[in-house]
CSV table of C-alpha atoms in Angstrom, one decimal:
chain,number,residue,atom,x,y,z
G,1,UNK,CA,-95.7,47.4,-302.8
G,2,UNK,CA,-96.5,46.9,-299.2
G,3,UNK,CA,-95.7,43.2,-299.7
G,4,UNK,CA,-92.2,44.1,-301.1
G,5,UNK,CA,-91.6,46.4,-298.2
G,6,UNK,CA,-92.4,43.8,-295.6
G,7,UNK,CA,-90.2,41.3,-297.4
G,8,UNK,CA,-87.3,43.8,-297.3
G,9,UNK,CA,-87.8,44.4,-293.6
G,10,UNK,CA,-87.8,40.6,-293.0
G,11,UNK,CA,-84.6,40.2,-295.0
G,12,UNK,CA,-82.8,42.9,-293.1
G,13,UNK,CA,-83.9,41.5,-289.8
G,14,UNK,CA,-82.8,38.0,-290.9
G,15,UNK,CA,-79.3,39.2,-291.9
G,16,UNK,CA,-79.1,41.3,-288.7
G,17,UNK,CA,-79.9,38.2,-286.6
G,18,UNK,CA,-77.4,36.1,-288.5
G,19,UNK,CA,-74.7,38.7,-287.9
G,20,UNK,CA,-75.5,38.9,-284.2
G,21,UNK,CA,-75.4,35.1,-284.0
G,22,UNK,CA,-72.0,34.9,-285.7
G,23,UNK,CA,-70.7,37.7,-283.4
G,24,UNK,CA,-72.0,35.9,-280.4
G,25,UNK,CA,-70.4,32.6,-281.4
G,26,UNK,CA,-67.1,34.4,-282.0
G,27,UNK,CA,-67.2,36.1,-278.6
G,28,UNK,CA,-68.1,32.8,-277.1
G,29,UNK,CA,-65.1,31.1,-278.7
G,30,UNK,CA,-62.8,33.9,-277.6
G,31,UNK,CA,-64.1,33.6,-274.0
G,32,UNK,CA,-63.7,29.9,-274.1
G,33,UNK,CA,-60.1,30.3,-275.3
G,34,UNK,CA,-59.4,32.9,-272.7
G,35,UNK,CA,-60.7,30.6,-269.9
G,36,UNK,CA,-58.6,27.8,-271.2
G,37,UNK,CA,-55.5,30.0,-271.3
G,38,UNK,CA,-56.2,31.1,-267.7
G,39,UNK,CA,-56.0,27.4,-266.6
G,40,UNK,CA,-52.8,26.9,-268.6
G,41,UNK,CA,-51.3,30.0,-266.9
G,42,UNK,CA,-52.4,28.9,-263.4
G,43,UNK,CA,-51.0,25.4,-263.8
G,44,UNK,CA,-47.7,27.0,-265.1
G,45,UNK,CA,-47.6,29.2,-262.0
G,46,UNK,CA,-48.1,26.1,-259.8
G,47,UNK,CA,-45.3,24.3,-261.5
G,48,UNK,CA,-43.0,27.3,-261.2
G,49,UNK,CA,-43.6,27.6,-257.5
G,50,UNK,CA,-43.2,23.9,-256.8
G,51,UNK,CA,-39.9,23.7,-258.8
G,52,UNK,CA,-38.4,26.7,-257.0
G,53,UNK,CA,-39.5,25.1,-253.6
G,54,UNK,CA,-37.7,21.9,-254.6
G,55,UNK,CA,-34.6,23.9,-255.7
G,56,UNK,CA,-34.6,25.7,-252.3
G,57,UNK,CA,-35.1,22.5,-250.3
G,58,UNK,CA,-32.3,20.7,-252.0
G,59,UNK,CA,-30.1,23.7,-251.7
G,60,UNK,CA,-30.7,23.6,-248.0
G,61,UNK,CA,-29.7,20.0,-248.0
G,62,UNK,CA,-26.6,21.0,-249.8
G,63,UNK,CA,-25.9,23.7,-247.2
G,64,UNK,CA,-26.2,21.1,-244.3
G,65,UNK,CA,-23.9,18.7,-246.1
G,66,UNK,CA,-21.3,21.4,-246.9
G,67,UNK,CA,-21.4,22.7,-243.3
G,68,UNK,CA,-20.8,19.1,-242.1
G,69,UNK,CA,-17.9,18.9,-244.4
G,70,UNK,CA,-16.4,22.1,-243.2
G,71,UNK,CA,-16.8,21.1,-239.6
G,72,UNK,CA,-15.0,17.8,-240.2
G,73,UNK,CA,-13.1,18.0,-243.5
G,74,UNK,CA,-12.2,14.6,-245.1
G,75,UNK,CA,-12.1,13.0,-248.5
G,76,UNK,CA,-15.4,11.3,-247.6
G,77,UNK,CA,-17.3,14.3,-246.4
G,78,UNK,CA,-16.0,16.3,-249.4
G,79,UNK,CA,-17.5,13.6,-251.7
G,80,UNK,CA,-20.8,13.9,-249.9
G,81,UNK,CA,-20.7,17.7,-250.3
G,82,UNK,CA,-20.1,17.3,-254.1
G,83,UNK,CA,-23.0,14.9,-254.5
G,84,UNK,CA,-25.3,17.3,-252.6
G,85,UNK,CA,-24.3,20.0,-255.1
G,86,UNK,CA,-25.1,17.7,-258.1
G,87,UNK,CA,-28.5,16.8,-256.5
G,88,UNK,CA,-29.4,20.4,-255.9
G,89,UNK,CA,-29.0,21.2,-259.6
G,90,UNK,CA,-31.7,18.8,-260.8
G,91,UNK,CA,-34.7,20.9,-259.9
G,92,UNK,CA,-33.0,24.2,-260.5
G,93,UNK,CA,-32.1,23.4,-264.1
G,94,UNK,CA,-35.7,22.7,-264.7
G,95,UNK,CA,-36.5,26.3,-263.7
G,96,UNK,CA,-34.4,27.9,-266.4
G,97,UNK,CA,-37.3,27.9,-268.8
G,98,UNK,CA,-38.9,30.6,-266.6
G,99,UNK,CA,-36.3,33.1,-267.7
G,100,UNK,CA,-36.0,35.6,-270.6
G,101,UNK,CA,-39.3,37.5,-270.2
G,102,UNK,CA,-38.5,39.9,-267.3
G,103,UNK,CA,-39.9,37.7,-264.6
G,104,UNK,CA,-38.5,37.7,-261.0
G,105,UNK,CA,-35.5,35.6,-261.9
G,106,UNK,CA,-34.1,38.0,-264.5
G,107,UNK,CA,-35.8,41.4,-264.3
G,108,UNK,CA,-33.7,44.4,-263.4
G,109,UNK,CA,-33.3,43.3,-259.8
G,110,UNK,CA,-33.5,39.6,-260.5
G,111,UNK,CA,-31.0,37.2,-258.9
G,112,UNK,CA,-30.1,35.1,-262.0
G,113,UNK,CA,-26.6,36.5,-262.2
G,114,UNK,CA,-26.1,35.6,-258.5
G,115,UNK,CA,-27.3,32.1,-259.0
G,116,UNK,CA,-26.1,30.6,-262.2
G,117,UNK,CA,-23.6,33.0,-263.9
G,118,UNK,CA,-20.9,31.5,-266.0
G,119,UNK,CA,-18.3,31.0,-267.5
G,120,UNK,CA,-16.2,31.7,-264.4
G,121,UNK,CA,-12.7,33.1,-264.1
G,122,UNK,CA,-11.5,30.8,-261.3
G,123,UNK,CA,-8.5,33.0,-260.4
G,124,UNK,CA,-11.0,35.7,-259.4
G,125,UNK,CA,-12.0,33.6,-256.4
G,126,UNK,CA,-9.1,31.2,-255.5
G,127,UNK,CA,-5.7,29.9,-256.5
G,128,UNK,CA,-5.3,28.3,-259.9
G,129,UNK,CA,-2.5,26.3,-261.5
G,130,UNK,CA,0.6,28.5,-261.9
G,131,UNK,CA,-0.9,31.2,-259.6
G,132,UNK,CA,-1.0,30.0,-256.0
G,133,UNK,CA,-1.8,33.4,-254.5
G,134,UNK,CA,-4.6,34.5,-256.9
G,135,UNK,CA,-8.2,35.3,-255.9
G,136,UNK,CA,-10.2,37.0,-253.3
G,137,UNK,CA,-9.6,34.1,-250.8
G,138,UNK,CA,-5.8,34.6,-251.0
G,139,UNK,CA,-5.9,38.4,-250.7
G,140,UNK,CA,-6.6,39.3,-247.1
G,141,UNK,CA,-4.8,42.6,-247.6
G,142,UNK,CA,-7.5,44.0,-249.9
G,143,UNK,CA,-10.4,41.8,-248.5
G,144,UNK,CA,-9.7,41.4,-244.7
G,145,UNK,CA,-13.2,40.0,-244.2
G,146,UNK,CA,-15.3,37.8,-246.5
G,147,UNK,CA,-18.9,38.9,-246.0
G,148,UNK,CA,-22.1,38.7,-247.9
G,149,UNK,CA,-21.8,42.4,-248.8
G,150,UNK,CA,-18.3,41.9,-250.2
G,151,UNK,CA,-19.3,39.0,-252.5
G,152,UNK,CA,-22.3,40.8,-253.7
G,153,UNK,CA,-20.3,43.9,-254.6
G,154,UNK,CA,-17.6,41.8,-256.4
G,155,UNK,CA,-19.9,39.6,-258.4
G,156,UNK,CA,-19.3,40.4,-262.1
G,157,UNK,CA,-17.4,43.5,-261.2
G,158,UNK,CA,-15.4,44.8,-264.1
G,159,UNK,CA,-16.2,41.7,-266.2
G,160,UNK,CA,-18.9,39.0,-266.7
G,161,UNK,CA,-16.5,36.2,-265.8
G,162,UNK,CA,-15.6,37.8,-262.4
G,163,UNK,CA,-18.1,35.6,-260.6
G,164,UNK,CA,-18.1,35.4,-256.8
G,165,UNK,CA,-21.6,34.0,-256.2
G,166,UNK,CA,-23.8,31.2,-257.2
G,167,UNK,CA,-23.8,27.5,-258.1
G,168,UNK,CA,-20.6,27.6,-260.2
G,169,UNK,CA,-18.6,29.5,-257.5
G,170,UNK,CA,-19.7,26.7,-255.1
G,171,UNK,CA,-18.8,24.1,-257.7
G,172,UNK,CA,-15.3,25.5,-258.1
G,173,UNK,CA,-14.8,25.6,-254.4
G,174,UNK,CA,-15.7,21.9,-254.1
G,175,UNK,CA,-14.0,20.5,-257.2
G,176,UNK,CA,-11.3,23.0,-258.1
G,177,UNK,CA,-10.0,23.2,-261.7
G,178,UNK,CA,-10.5,20.2,-264.0
G,179,UNK,CA,-7.3,18.8,-265.5
G,180,UNK,CA,-8.6,15.3,-265.9
G,181,UNK,CA,-9.5,14.0,-269.4
G,182,UNK,CA,-11.8,11.3,-267.9
G,183,UNK,CA,-13.2,12.9,-264.8
G,184,UNK,CA,-13.9,16.2,-262.9
G,185,UNK,CA,-11.7,18.4,-260.9
G,186,UNK,CA,-9.9,17.0,-257.8
G,187,UNK,CA,-9.6,19.6,-255.2
G,188,UNK,CA,-8.0,18.1,-252.0
G,189,UNK,CA,-10.0,18.3,-248.8
G,190,UNK,CA,-6.8,19.7,-247.2
G,191,UNK,CA,-7.6,23.0,-248.9
G,192,UNK,CA,-10.0,23.3,-245.9
G,193,UNK,CA,-7.6,22.1,-243.3
G,194,UNK,CA,-3.8,22.7,-243.7
G,195,UNK,CA,-3.6,24.7,-246.9
G,196,UNK,CA,-3.0,28.4,-247.0
G,197,UNK,CA,-6.1,30.5,-246.2
G,198,UNK,CA,-8.1,27.4,-245.4
G,199,UNK,CA,-10.4,29.3,-242.9
G,200,UNK,CA,-11.0,32.1,-245.5
G,201,UNK,CA,-11.9,29.4,-248.1
G,202,UNK,CA,-14.4,28.0,-245.6
G,203,UNK,CA,-15.9,31.4,-245.0
G,204,UNK,CA,-16.1,32.1,-248.7
G,205,UNK,CA,-17.9,28.8,-249.3
G,206,UNK,CA,-20.3,29.3,-246.4
G,207,UNK,CA,-21.2,32.9,-247.4
G,208,UNK,CA,-21.9,32.1,-251.1
G,209,UNK,CA,-24.0,29.1,-250.1
G,210,UNK,CA,-26.0,31.3,-247.7
G,211,UNK,CA,-26.5,33.8,-250.5
G,212,UNK,CA,-27.7,31.1,-252.8
G,213,UNK,CA,-30.4,30.1,-250.3
G,214,UNK,CA,-31.5,33.7,-249.8
G,215,UNK,CA,-31.9,34.2,-253.6
G,216,UNK,CA,-33.8,31.0,-254.1
G,217,UNK,CA,-36.1,31.9,-251.2
G,218,UNK,CA,-36.9,35.2,-252.9
G,219,UNK,CA,-38.0,33.3,-256.0
G,220,UNK,CA,-40.2,31.0,-253.9
G,221,UNK,CA,-41.8,34.1,-252.4
G,222,UNK,CA,-42.3,35.8,-255.7
G,223,UNK,CA,-44.3,32.7,-257.0
G,224,UNK,CA,-46.1,31.7,-253.8
G,225,UNK,CA,-49.9,31.5,-254.1
G,226,UNK,CA,-52.3,33.8,-252.3
G,227,UNK,CA,-49.8,36.6,-251.9
G,228,UNK,CA,-49.4,40.1,-253.3
G,229,UNK,CA,-46.5,39.2,-255.5
G,230,UNK,CA,-45.4,38.6,-259.1
G,231,UNK,CA,-47.4,35.4,-259.3
G,232,UNK,CA,-50.6,37.2,-258.4
G,233,UNK,CA,-50.0,39.8,-261.2
G,234,UNK,CA,-49.0,37.0,-263.6
G,235,UNK,CA,-52.1,34.8,-263.2
G,236,UNK,CA,-54.5,37.8,-263.1
G,237,UNK,CA,-53.1,39.6,-266.2
G,238,UNK,CA,-54.6,39.2,-269.6
G,239,UNK,CA,-54.1,35.4,-270.3
G,240,UNK,CA,-52.5,36.1,-273.7
G,241,UNK,CA,-49.9,38.4,-272.1
G,242,UNK,CA,-48.8,35.7,-269.7
G,243,UNK,CA,-49.1,33.0,-272.4
G,244,UNK,CA,-46.7,35.0,-274.6
G,245,UNK,CA,-44.2,35.3,-271.7
G,246,UNK,CA,-44.3,31.5,-271.1
G,247,UNK,CA,-43.6,30.8,-274.8
G,248,UNK,CA,-40.8,33.4,-274.8
G,249,UNK,CA,-39.1,31.6,-272.0
G,250,UNK,CA,-39.4,28.2,-273.8
G,251,UNK,CA,-38.2,29.6,-277.2
G,252,UNK,CA,-35.2,31.5,-275.9
G,253,UNK,CA,-34.0,28.7,-273.6
G,254,UNK,CA,-34.2,26.1,-276.4
G,255,UNK,CA,-32.9,28.0,-279.4
G,256,UNK,CA,-30.7,30.8,-278.0
G,257,UNK,CA,-29.4,29.8,-274.6
G,258,UNK,CA,-29.1,26.1,-274.7
G,259,UNK,CA,-28.5,25.4,-278.4
G,260,UNK,CA,-26.3,28.5,-278.9
G,261,UNK,CA,-24.6,29.9,-275.8
G,262,UNK,CA,-24.1,26.6,-274.0
G,263,UNK,CA,-23.6,23.9,-276.6
G,264,UNK,CA,-22.6,25.4,-279.9
G,265,UNK,CA,-20.1,28.0,-278.4
G,266,UNK,CA,-18.3,25.2,-276.5
G,267,UNK,CA,-18.4,22.9,-279.5
G,268,UNK,CA,-16.9,25.5,-281.8
G,269,UNK,CA,-14.2,26.8,-279.3
G,270,UNK,CA,-13.3,23.3,-278.1
G,271,UNK,CA,-12.6,25.0,-274.8
G,272,UNK,CA,-13.4,23.4,-271.5
G,273,UNK,CA,-13.9,26.8,-270.0
G,274,UNK,CA,-16.9,27.4,-272.2
G,275,UNK,CA,-18.9,24.4,-270.9
G,276,UNK,CA,-21.5,25.1,-268.4
G,277,UNK,CA,-20.5,22.9,-265.4
G,278,UNK,CA,-16.8,22.4,-266.2
G,279,UNK,CA,-15.4,21.7,-262.7
G,280,UNK,CA,-17.8,18.8,-261.9
G,281,UNK,CA,-18.1,17.4,-265.4
G,282,UNK,CA,-21.9,17.5,-265.1
G,283,UNK,CA,-22.7,19.6,-268.2
G,284,UNK,CA,-24.6,16.7,-269.6
G,285,UNK,CA,-27.1,17.1,-266.8
G,286,UNK,CA,-27.5,20.8,-267.6
G,287,UNK,CA,-28.6,20.0,-271.2
G,288,UNK,CA,-30.9,17.1,-270.2
G,289,UNK,CA,-32.7,18.9,-267.4
G,290,UNK,CA,-33.1,22.2,-269.3
G,291,UNK,CA,-35.0,20.2,-271.9
G,292,UNK,CA,-37.0,18.4,-269.2
G,293,UNK,CA,-37.9,21.9,-267.9
G,294,UNK,CA,-39.2,22.9,-271.4
G,295,UNK,CA,-41.1,19.6,-271.6
G,296,UNK,CA,-42.7,20.3,-268.2
G,297,UNK,CA,-44.1,23.5,-269.4
G,298,UNK,CA,-45.2,22.1,-272.7
G,299,UNK,CA,-47.0,19.2,-271.2
G,300,UNK,CA,-48.2,20.9,-267.9
G,301,UNK,CA,-46.6,18.1,-265.9
G,302,UNK,CA,-43.8,18.4,-263.3
G,303,UNK,CA,-42.4,15.5,-261.2
G,304,UNK,CA,-41.3,16.9,-257.9
G,305,UNK,CA,-38.2,16.0,-256.0
G,306,UNK,CA,-40.2,13.8,-253.6
G,307,UNK,CA,-41.8,11.9,-256.6
G,308,UNK,CA,-45.2,13.6,-256.4
G,309,UNK,CA,-46.6,15.1,-259.5
G,310,UNK,CA,-48.2,18.4,-260.4
G,311,UNK,CA,-50.3,18.1,-263.5
G,312,UNK,CA,-52.8,20.2,-265.4
G,313,UNK,CA,-53.3,21.9,-268.7
G,314,UNK,CA,-50.0,22.8,-270.4
G,315,UNK,CA,-49.2,24.8,-273.5
G,316,UNK,CA,-49.7,21.6,-275.5
G,317,UNK,CA,-53.4,21.4,-274.5
G,318,UNK,CA,-54.0,24.8,-276.0
G,319,UNK,CA,-51.7,24.3,-278.9
G,320,UNK,CA,-53.5,21.2,-280.1
G,321,UNK,CA,-56.6,23.3,-280.7
G,322,UNK,CA,-54.6,25.7,-282.7
G,323,UNK,CA,-52.6,23.3,-284.9
G,324,UNK,CA,-52.5,19.6,-284.1
G,325,UNK,CA,-49.8,18.9,-286.7
G,326,UNK,CA,-47.5,21.5,-285.4
G,327,UNK,CA,-48.1,20.3,-281.8
G,328,UNK,CA,-47.1,16.8,-282.9
G,329,UNK,CA,-44.0,18.2,-284.5
G,330,UNK,CA,-43.0,19.9,-281.2
G,331,UNK,CA,-43.7,16.6,-279.3
G,332,UNK,CA,-41.3,14.8,-281.6
G,333,UNK,CA,-38.6,17.5,-281.5
G,334,UNK,CA,-38.6,17.6,-277.7
G,335,UNK,CA,-38.5,13.8,-277.5
G,336,UNK,CA,-35.6,13.6,-280.0
G,337,UNK,CA,-33.7,16.4,-278.3
G,338,UNK,CA,-34.0,14.7,-274.9
G,339,UNK,CA,-32.9,11.4,-276.4
G,340,UNK,CA,-29.9,13.0,-278.2
G,341,UNK,CA,-28.8,14.9,-275.1
G,342,UNK,CA,-28.8,11.7,-273.1
G,343,UNK,CA,-26.7,9.9,-275.7
G,344,UNK,CA,-23.9,12.4,-276.1
G,345,UNK,CA,-20.8,10.7,-274.5
G,346,UNK,CA,-19.7,12.0,-271.2
G,347,UNK,CA,-17.9,14.1,-270.1
G,348,UNK,CA,-19.0,16.9,-272.4
G,349,UNK,CA,-15.5,18.5,-272.3
G,350,UNK,CA,-14.2,15.5,-274.1
G,351,UNK,CA,-17.1,15.1,-276.4
G,352,UNK,CA,-16.5,18.6,-277.9
G,353,UNK,CA,-13.0,17.5,-278.8
G,354,UNK,CA,-14.3,14.8,-281.1
G,355,UNK,CA,-13.2,14.9,-284.7
G,356,UNK,CA,-15.6,16.6,-287.0
G,357,UNK,CA,-17.8,14.1,-288.8
G,358,UNK,CA,-17.5,11.5,-286.0
G,359,UNK,CA,-20.6,10.1,-284.4
G,360,UNK,CA,-20.0,12.2,-281.2
G,361,UNK,CA,-19.5,15.4,-283.2
G,362,UNK,CA,-22.6,14.7,-285.3
G,363,UNK,CA,-24.7,14.0,-282.2
G,364,UNK,CA,-23.8,17.4,-280.7
G,365,UNK,CA,-24.7,19.1,-284.0
G,366,UNK,CA,-28.0,17.1,-284.1
G,367,UNK,CA,-28.9,18.3,-280.7
G,368,UNK,CA,-28.2,21.9,-281.6
G,369,UNK,CA,-30.3,21.5,-284.7
G,370,UNK,CA,-33.2,19.8,-282.9
G,371,UNK,CA,-33.3,22.5,-280.3
G,372,UNK,CA,-33.3,25.2,-283.0
G,373,UNK,CA,-36.2,23.3,-284.7
G,374,UNK,CA,-38.1,23.3,-281.4
G,375,UNK,CA,-37.6,27.0,-281.0
G,376,UNK,CA,-38.7,27.7,-284.6
G,377,UNK,CA,-41.9,25.6,-283.9
G,378,UNK,CA,-42.6,27.6,-280.7
G,379,UNK,CA,-42.3,30.8,-282.8
G,380,UNK,CA,-44.7,29.4,-285.3
G,381,UNK,CA,-47.1,28.3,-282.6
G,382,UNK,CA,-47.0,31.7,-281.0
G,383,UNK,CA,-47.9,33.4,-284.3
G,384,UNK,CA,-50.8,31.0,-284.9
G,385,UNK,CA,-52.0,31.8,-281.3
G,386,UNK,CA,-52.0,35.6,-282.0
G,387,UNK,CA,-48.8,36.5,-280.1
G,388,UNK,CA,-45.2,37.1,-281.1
G,389,UNK,CA,-42.0,35.7,-279.7
G,390,UNK,CA,-38.5,35.9,-281.0
G,391,UNK,CA,-35.5,33.5,-281.3
G,392,UNK,CA,-33.2,36.2,-280.1
G,393,UNK,CA,-33.4,38.1,-276.8
G,394,UNK,CA,-34.2,41.8,-276.8
G,395,UNK,CA,-31.2,44.0,-276.3
């Protein structure tokens, strides 16, 4: 009797010890995953900050080049200004993957609409074909002074296409409307010398470039290390919460914004106005470097504008432990999407006119499908990681 009692006690103790051991192992695994995610989030924050710094620095270079053009307008100085705009876009496009989760770029007070809003009603800003007196620039009666406050108040006023600020307003002021089937717009430099309202056009360009610099600076400040700012909250939040936001940005850029809003809409409408960078004919860069931005976050590796590299654990490092096969699928999808985006014939506004079933048409559809596949894989990876993300933005 006593022997049976002792045996029962030993068995209970044994099961209890096993249970505690299993619980301890599970807690240890969870802590290890949490620590790993913290490193992923920290490296992400480092990449975000560096890419915004690069965007700001190249925008300042653009500002200097545009100012030089306006001081001494010529065909040559205008071409240099245009090239500086193209160069400034390379790092900025790689930052678009930081959108869609209510971060500093697109929260309620975020500057995204002042930086990269499109499509643009050109006649809201300046003259267009058939309407030589249209636009804010050609309306000194209603807008006697072109100031920062004015452009801020008019941006997207009474319509999403009423754009007065950002990269695409600057693009239009440098290139003008695009009527060329094999090249970009061809605004004459004389628009800044002898044309009507040339001085107002200069002032508009100067002010909107200054605004761009200010808004990029705000993003650099929001992600700067060792500050009381958004980055500080982001890296010190529960790692899973920040991880979910990162995946949300990747998913929505790939499947909703890039595949849908930017590529498929233009492909289906066949309208030049629906392509992202329609005045400069650089829409191909938009697709390529948006995908590069997604790849940066996935791999945890960013090549800076000066050629130096920021590298650390990316989403992929964590994902490999969750599902190696799914991670490999994402690797392949990103590789194929990047390759396809680089192979679509340029300019994009002519590619979308290709006959359905042609190689060009098929390549555009293939890119859309591969980006959607990538987004679906991100959704699946999120679920396996214990968080949820959606293919569609919240209303």
